PDB file of C-alpha atoms in Angstrom:
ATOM      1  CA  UNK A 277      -7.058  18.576   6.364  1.00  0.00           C
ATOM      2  CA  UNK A 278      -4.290  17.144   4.043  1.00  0.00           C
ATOM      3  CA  UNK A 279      -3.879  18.380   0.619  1.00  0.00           C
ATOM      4  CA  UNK A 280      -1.949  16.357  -1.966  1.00  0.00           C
ATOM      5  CA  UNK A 281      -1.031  18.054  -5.047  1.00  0.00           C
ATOM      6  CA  UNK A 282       0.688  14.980  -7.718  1.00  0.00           C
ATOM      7  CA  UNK A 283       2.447  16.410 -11.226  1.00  0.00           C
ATOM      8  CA  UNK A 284       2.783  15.370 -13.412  1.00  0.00           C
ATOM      9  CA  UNK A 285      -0.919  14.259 -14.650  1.00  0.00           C
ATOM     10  CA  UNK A 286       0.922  12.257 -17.934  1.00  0.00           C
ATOM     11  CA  UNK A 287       4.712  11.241 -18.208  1.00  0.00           C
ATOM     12  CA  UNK A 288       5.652   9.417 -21.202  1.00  0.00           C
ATOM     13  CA  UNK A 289       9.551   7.652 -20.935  1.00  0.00           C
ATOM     14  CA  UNK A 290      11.602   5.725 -23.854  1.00  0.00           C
ATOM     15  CA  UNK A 291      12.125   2.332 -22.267  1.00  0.00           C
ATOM     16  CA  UNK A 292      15.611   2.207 -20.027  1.00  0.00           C
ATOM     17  CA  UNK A 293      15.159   5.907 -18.870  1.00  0.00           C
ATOM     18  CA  UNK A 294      14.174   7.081 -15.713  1.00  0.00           C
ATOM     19  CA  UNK A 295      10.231   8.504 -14.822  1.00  0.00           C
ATOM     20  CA  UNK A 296      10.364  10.900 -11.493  1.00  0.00           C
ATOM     21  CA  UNK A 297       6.715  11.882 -10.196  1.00  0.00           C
ATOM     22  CA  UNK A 298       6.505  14.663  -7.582  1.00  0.00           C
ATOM     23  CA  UNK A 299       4.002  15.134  -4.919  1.00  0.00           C
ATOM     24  CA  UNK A 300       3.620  18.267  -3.060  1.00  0.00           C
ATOM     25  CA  UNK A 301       1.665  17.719   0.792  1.00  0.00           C
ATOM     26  CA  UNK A 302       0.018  20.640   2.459  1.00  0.00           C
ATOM     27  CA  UNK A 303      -0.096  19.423   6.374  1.00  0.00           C
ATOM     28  CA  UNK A 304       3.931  19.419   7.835  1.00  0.00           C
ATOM     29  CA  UNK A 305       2.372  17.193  10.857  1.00  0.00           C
ATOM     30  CA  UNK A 306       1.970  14.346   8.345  1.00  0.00           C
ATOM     31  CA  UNK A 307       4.551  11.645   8.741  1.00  0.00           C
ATOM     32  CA  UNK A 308       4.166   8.817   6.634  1.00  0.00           C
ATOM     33  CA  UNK A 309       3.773   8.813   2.289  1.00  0.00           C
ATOM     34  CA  UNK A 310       2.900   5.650   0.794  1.00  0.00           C
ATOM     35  CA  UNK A 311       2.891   5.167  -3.217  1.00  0.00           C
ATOM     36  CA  UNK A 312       0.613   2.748  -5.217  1.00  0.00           C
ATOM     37  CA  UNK A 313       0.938   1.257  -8.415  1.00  0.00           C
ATOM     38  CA  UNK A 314      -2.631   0.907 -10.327  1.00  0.00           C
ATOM     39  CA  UNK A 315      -2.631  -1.012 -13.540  1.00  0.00           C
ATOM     40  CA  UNK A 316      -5.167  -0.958 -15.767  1.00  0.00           C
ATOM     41  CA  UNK A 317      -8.454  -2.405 -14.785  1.00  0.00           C
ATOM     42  CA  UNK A 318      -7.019  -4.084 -11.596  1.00  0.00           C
ATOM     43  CA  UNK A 319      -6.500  -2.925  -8.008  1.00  0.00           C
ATOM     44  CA  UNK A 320      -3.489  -0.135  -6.293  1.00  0.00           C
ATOM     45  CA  UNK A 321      -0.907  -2.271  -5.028  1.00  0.00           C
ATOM     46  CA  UNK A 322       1.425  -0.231  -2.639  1.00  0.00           C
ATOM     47  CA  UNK A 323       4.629  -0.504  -4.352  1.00  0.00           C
ATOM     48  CA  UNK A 324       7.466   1.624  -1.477  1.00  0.00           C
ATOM     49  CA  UNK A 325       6.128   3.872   1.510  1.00  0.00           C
ATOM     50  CA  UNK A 326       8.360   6.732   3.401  1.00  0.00           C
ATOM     51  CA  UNK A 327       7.922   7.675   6.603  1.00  0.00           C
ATOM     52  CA  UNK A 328       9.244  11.576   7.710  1.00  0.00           C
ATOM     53  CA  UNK A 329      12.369   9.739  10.169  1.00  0.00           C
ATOM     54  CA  UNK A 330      13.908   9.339   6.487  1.00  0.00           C
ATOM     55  CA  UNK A 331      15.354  11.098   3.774  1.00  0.00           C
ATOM     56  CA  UNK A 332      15.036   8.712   1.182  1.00  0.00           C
ATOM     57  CA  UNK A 333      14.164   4.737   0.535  1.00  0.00           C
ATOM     58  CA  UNK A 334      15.133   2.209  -2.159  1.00  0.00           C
ATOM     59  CA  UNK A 335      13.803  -0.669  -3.476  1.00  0.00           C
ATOM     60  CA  UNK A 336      15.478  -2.099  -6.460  1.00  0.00           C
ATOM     61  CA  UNK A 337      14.934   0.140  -9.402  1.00  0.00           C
ATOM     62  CA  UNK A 338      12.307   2.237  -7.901  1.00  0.00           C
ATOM     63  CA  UNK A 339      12.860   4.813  -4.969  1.00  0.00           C
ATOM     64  CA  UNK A 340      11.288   7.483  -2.890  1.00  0.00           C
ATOM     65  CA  UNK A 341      12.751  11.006  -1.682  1.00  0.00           C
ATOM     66  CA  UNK A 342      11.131  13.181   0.618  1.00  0.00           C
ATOM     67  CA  UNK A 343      11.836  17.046   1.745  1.00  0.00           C
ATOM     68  CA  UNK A 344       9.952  17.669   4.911  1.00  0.00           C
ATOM     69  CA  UNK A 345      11.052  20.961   5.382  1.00  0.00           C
ATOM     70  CA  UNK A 346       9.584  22.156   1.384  1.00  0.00           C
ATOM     71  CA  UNK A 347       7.042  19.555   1.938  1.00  0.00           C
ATOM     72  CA  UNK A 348       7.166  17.412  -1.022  1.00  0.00           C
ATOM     73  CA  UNK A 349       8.170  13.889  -1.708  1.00  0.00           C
ATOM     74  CA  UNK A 350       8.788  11.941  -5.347  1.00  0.00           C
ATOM     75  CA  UNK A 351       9.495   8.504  -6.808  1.00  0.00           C
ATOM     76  CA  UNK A 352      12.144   7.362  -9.062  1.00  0.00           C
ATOM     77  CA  UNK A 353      11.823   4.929 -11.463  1.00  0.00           C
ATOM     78  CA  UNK A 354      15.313   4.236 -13.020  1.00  0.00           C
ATOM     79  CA  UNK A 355      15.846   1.284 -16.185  1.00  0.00           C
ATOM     80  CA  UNK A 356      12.053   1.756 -17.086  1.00  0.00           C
ATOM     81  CA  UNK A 357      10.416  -1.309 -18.730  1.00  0.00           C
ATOM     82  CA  UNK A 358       6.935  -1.660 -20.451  1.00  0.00           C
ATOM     83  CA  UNK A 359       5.667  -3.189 -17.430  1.00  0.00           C
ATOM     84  CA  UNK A 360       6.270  -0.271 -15.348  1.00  0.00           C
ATOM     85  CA  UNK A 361       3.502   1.387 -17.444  1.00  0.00           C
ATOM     86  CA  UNK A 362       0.703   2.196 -15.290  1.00  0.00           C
ATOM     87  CA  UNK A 363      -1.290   5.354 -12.730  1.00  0.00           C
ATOM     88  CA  UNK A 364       0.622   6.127  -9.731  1.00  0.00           C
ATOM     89  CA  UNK A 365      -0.695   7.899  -7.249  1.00  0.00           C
ATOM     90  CA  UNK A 366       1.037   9.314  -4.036  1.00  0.00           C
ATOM     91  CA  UNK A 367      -0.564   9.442  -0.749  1.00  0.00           C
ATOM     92  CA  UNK A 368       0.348  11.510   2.827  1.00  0.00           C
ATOM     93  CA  UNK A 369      -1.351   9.867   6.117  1.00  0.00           C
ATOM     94  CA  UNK A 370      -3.950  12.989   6.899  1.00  0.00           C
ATOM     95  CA  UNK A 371      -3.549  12.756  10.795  1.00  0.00           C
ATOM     96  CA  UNK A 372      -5.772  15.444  11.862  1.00  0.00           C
ATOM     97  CA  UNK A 373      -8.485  13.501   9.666  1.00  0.00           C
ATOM     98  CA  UNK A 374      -9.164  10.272  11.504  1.00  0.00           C
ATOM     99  CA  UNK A 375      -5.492   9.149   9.749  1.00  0.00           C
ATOM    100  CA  UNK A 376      -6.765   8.534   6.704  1.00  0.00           C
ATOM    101  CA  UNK A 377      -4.783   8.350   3.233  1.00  0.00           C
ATOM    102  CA  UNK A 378      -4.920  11.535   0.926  1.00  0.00           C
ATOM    103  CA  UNK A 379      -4.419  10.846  -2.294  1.00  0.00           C
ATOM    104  CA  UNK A 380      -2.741  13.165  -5.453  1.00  0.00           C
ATOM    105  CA  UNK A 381      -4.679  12.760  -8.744  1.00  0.00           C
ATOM    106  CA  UNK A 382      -2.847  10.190 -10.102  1.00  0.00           C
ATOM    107  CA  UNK A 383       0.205  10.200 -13.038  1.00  0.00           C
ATOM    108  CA  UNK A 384      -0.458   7.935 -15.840  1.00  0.00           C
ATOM    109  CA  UNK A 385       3.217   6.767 -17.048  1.00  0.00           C
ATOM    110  CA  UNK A 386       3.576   5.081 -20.517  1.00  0.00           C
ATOM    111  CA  UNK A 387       6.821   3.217 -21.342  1.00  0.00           C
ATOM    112  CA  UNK A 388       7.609   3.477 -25.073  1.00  0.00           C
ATOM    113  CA  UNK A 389       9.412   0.498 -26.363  1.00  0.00           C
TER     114      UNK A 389
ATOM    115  CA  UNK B  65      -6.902 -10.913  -3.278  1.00  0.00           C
ATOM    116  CA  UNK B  66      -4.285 -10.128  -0.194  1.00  0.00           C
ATOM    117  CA  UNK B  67      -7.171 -10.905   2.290  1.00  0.00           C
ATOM    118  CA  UNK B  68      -9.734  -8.116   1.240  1.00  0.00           C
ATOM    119  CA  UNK B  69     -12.702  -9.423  -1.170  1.00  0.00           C
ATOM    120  CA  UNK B  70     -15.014  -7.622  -3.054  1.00  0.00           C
ATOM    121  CA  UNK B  71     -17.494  -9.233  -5.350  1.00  0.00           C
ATOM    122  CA  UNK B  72     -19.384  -9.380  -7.792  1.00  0.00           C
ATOM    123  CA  UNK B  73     -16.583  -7.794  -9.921  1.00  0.00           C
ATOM    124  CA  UNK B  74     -19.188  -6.877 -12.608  1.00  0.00           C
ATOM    125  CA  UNK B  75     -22.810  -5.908 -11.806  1.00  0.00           C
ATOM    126  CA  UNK B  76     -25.451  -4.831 -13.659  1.00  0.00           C
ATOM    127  CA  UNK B  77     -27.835  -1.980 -12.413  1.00  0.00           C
ATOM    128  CA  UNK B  78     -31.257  -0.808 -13.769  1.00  0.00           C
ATOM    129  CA  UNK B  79     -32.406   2.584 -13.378  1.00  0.00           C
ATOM    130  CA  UNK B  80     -34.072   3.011 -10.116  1.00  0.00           C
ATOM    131  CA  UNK B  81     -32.746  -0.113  -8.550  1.00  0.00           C
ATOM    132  CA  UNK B  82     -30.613   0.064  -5.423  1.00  0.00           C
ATOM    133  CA  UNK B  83     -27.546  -2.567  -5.493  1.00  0.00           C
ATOM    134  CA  UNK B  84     -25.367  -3.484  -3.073  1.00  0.00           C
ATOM    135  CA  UNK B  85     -21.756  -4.161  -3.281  1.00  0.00           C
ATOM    136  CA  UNK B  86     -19.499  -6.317  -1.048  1.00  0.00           C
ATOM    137  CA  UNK B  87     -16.289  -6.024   1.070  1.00  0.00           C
ATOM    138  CA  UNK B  88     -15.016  -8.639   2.910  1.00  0.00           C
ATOM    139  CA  UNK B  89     -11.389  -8.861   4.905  1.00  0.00           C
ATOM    140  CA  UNK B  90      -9.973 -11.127   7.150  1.00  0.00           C
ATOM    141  CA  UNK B  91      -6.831  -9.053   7.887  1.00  0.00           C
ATOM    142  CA  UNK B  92      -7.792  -8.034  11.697  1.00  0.00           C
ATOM    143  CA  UNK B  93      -7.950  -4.371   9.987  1.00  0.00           C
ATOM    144  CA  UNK B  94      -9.842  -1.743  12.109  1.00  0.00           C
ATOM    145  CA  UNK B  95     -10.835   0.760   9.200  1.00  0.00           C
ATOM    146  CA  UNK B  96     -12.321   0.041   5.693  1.00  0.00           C
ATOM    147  CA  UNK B  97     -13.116   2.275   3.208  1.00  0.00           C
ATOM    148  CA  UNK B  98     -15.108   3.053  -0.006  1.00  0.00           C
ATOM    149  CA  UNK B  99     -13.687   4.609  -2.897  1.00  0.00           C
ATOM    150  CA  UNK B 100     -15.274   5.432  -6.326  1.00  0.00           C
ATOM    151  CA  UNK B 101     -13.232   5.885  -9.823  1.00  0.00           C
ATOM    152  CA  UNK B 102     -14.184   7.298 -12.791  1.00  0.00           C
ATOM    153  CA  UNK B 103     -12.236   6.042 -15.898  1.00  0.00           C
ATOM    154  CA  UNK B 104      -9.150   8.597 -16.262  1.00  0.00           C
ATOM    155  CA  UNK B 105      -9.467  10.303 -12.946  1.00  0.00           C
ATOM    156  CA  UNK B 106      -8.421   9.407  -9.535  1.00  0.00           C
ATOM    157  CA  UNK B 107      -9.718   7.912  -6.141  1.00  0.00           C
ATOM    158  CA  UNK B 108     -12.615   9.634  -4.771  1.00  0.00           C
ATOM    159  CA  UNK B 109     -14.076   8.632  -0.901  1.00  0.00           C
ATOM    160  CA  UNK B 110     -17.746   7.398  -0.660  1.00  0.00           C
ATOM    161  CA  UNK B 111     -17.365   6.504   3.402  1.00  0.00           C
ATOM    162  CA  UNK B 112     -15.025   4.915   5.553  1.00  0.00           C
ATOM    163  CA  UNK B 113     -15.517   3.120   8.979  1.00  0.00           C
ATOM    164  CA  UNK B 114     -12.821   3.184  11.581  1.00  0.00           C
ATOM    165  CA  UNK B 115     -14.901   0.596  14.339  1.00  0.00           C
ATOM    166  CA  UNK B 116     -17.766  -1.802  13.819  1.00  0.00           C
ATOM    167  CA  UNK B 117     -21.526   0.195  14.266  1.00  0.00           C
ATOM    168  CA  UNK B 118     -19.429   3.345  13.136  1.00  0.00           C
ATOM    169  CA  UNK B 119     -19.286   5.530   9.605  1.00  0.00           C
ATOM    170  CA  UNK B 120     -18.212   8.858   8.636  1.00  0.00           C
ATOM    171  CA  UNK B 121     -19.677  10.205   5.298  1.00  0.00           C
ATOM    172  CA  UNK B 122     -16.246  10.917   2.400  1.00  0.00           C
ATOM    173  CA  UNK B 123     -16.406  13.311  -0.038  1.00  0.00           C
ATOM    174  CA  UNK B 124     -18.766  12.079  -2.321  1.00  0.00           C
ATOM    175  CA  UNK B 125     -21.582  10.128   0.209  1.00  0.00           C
ATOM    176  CA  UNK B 126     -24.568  11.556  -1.791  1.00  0.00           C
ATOM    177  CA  UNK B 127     -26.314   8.302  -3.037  1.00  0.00           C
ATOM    178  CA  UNK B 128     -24.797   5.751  -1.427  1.00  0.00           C
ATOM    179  CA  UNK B 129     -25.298   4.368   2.128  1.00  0.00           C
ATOM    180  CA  UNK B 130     -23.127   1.964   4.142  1.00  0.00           C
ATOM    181  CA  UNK B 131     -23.450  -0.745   7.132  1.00  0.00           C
ATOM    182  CA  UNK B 132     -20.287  -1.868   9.725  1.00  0.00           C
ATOM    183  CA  UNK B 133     -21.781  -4.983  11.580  1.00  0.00           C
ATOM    184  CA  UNK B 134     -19.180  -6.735  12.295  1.00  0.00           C
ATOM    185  CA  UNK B 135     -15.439  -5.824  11.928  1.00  0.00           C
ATOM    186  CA  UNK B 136     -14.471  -7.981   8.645  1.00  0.00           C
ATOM    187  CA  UNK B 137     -17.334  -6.360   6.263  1.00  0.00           C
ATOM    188  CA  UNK B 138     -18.097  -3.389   4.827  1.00  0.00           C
ATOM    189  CA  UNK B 139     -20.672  -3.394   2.084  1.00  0.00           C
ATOM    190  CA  UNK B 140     -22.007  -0.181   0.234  1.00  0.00           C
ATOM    191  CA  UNK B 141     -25.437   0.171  -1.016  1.00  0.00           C
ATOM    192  CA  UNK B 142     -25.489   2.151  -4.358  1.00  0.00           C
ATOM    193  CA  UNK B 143     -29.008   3.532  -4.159  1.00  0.00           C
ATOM    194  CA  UNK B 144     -31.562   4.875  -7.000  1.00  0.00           C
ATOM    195  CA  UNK B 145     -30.277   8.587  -5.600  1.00  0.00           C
ATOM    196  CA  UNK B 146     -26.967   8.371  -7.393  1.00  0.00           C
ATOM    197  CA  UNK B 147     -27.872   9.873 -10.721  1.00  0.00           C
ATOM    198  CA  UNK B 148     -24.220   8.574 -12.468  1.00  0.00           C
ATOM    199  CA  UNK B 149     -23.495   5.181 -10.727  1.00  0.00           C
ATOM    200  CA  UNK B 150     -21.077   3.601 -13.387  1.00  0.00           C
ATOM    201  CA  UNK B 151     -17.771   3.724 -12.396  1.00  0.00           C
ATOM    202  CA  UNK B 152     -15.319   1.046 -10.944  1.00  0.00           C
ATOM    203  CA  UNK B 153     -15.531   0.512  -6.966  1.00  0.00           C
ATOM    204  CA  UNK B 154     -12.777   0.243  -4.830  1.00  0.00           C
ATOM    205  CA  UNK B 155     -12.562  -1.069  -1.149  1.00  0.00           C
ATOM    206  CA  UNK B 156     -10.101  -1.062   1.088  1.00  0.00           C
ATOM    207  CA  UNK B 157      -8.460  -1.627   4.473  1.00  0.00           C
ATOM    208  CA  UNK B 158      -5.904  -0.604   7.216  1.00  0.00           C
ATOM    209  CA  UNK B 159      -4.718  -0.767  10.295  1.00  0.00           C
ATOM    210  CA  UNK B 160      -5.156   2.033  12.803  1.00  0.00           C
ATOM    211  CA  UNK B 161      -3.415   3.154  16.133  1.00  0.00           C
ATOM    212  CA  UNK B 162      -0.547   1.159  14.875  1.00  0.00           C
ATOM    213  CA  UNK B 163       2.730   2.910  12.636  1.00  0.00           C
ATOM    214  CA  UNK B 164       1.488   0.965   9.549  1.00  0.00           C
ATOM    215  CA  UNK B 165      -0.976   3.076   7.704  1.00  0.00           C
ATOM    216  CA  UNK B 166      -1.037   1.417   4.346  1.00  0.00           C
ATOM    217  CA  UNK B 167      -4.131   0.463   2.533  1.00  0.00           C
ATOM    218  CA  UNK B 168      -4.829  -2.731   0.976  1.00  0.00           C
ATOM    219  CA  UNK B 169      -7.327  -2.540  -1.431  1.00  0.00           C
ATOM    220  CA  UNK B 170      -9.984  -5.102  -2.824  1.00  0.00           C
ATOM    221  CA  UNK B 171      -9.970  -6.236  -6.748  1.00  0.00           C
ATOM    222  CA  UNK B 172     -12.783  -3.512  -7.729  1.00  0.00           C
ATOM    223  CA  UNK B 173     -16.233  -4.057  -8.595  1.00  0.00           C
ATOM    224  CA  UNK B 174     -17.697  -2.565 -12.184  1.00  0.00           C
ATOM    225  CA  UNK B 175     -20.875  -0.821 -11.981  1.00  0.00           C
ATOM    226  CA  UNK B 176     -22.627  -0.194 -14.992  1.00  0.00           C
ATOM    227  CA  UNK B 177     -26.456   1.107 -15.396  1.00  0.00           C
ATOM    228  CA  UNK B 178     -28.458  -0.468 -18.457  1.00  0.00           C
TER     229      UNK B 178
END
């Protein structure tokens, strides 16, 4: 099955700088790598998804890469703001497990004002 | 809550008591799922369900025990097995067969033992 490794565990950012989070993903049939934004005490929210047809994906200030060939994907977070503080966890779509979601550990970001 | 419910969000559980939680979606989603967190760590699977009258046991089954009647619910049954039940319950749904994999999940319920 899929194994997702997600570093780091902690990232702490001055507000206005960028936060990158890397995920490493263990199956190379795996084609799709959502991320999801948990705040505290309330539900993930997917917040930008990949799939392997692409080398990268924007969305306003946030924005995913992904290296199929090394196997690893990361988000970018650039003008960071207090609300951007949250867990983050990246995900790979496990399909030789019923296509479920495996998810890294999480990485709890904290945006000092 | 984007078409998946879970309620109550808080419940109370004695020792020895079995409780159940809910899951409700009206998405059309094929699969739901169960996930448990512990405060600090990440999302750990209970069971998922793929079709209605079908399960599969996660990594973490052990104490719990699920139904799949009909296709929009999904509730889980913490029983007087699981030894450490507190922690904050997560359903959620997808779509399968279909090039959107993404989960939505439910609100959360909080289980705490008194």
């Amino acid at each position: 099955g899929e194994n997702v490794e997600q570093h780091p565990s902690t990232l702490s950012v001055q507000e206005g700088d960028s936060a990158v989070i890397k995920c490493t993903y263990s199956d190379s049939a795996s084609n799709y790598f959502p991320w999801y934004k948990q705040e505290l005490g309330k539900r993930p929210q997917l917040i930008i998804d990949i799939r392997s047809n692409v080398g990268e994906k924007k969305d306003q200030r946030i924005a995913v890469t992904l290296n199929k060939t090394a196997k690893h994907f990361s988000l970018h977070i650039t003008e960071t703001q207090p609300e951007d503080s949250a867990v983050y966890f990246c995900a790979a779509l496990d399909r030789s497990n019923d296509y479920k979601l495996s998810f890294g550990a999480g990485t709890t970001v904290t945006v000092r004002a | 809550d984007g078409g998946i419910t879970q309620s109550p969000k808080y419940l109370f559980r004695k020792e020895g008591q079995n409780v159940t939680l809910s899951c409700e979606q009206n998405l059309n989603h094929d699969a739901m799922y169960w996930y448990r967190q512990d405060p600090g760590q990440g999302l750990r699977l209970i069971y998922y369900s793929q079709i209605v009258n079908d399960f599969q046991k996660g990594d973490i089954a052990e104490g719990y025990s699920v139904s799949r009647e009909k296709k929009e619910s999904f509730p889980l049954t913490v029983t007087s097995a699981q030894k450490n039940p507190t922690a904050f319950y997560l359903c959620a749904s997808s779509n399968t067969g279909v090039l959107d994999y993404g989960y939505t999940f439910g609100s959360g319920t909080r289980l705490t033992v008194v």
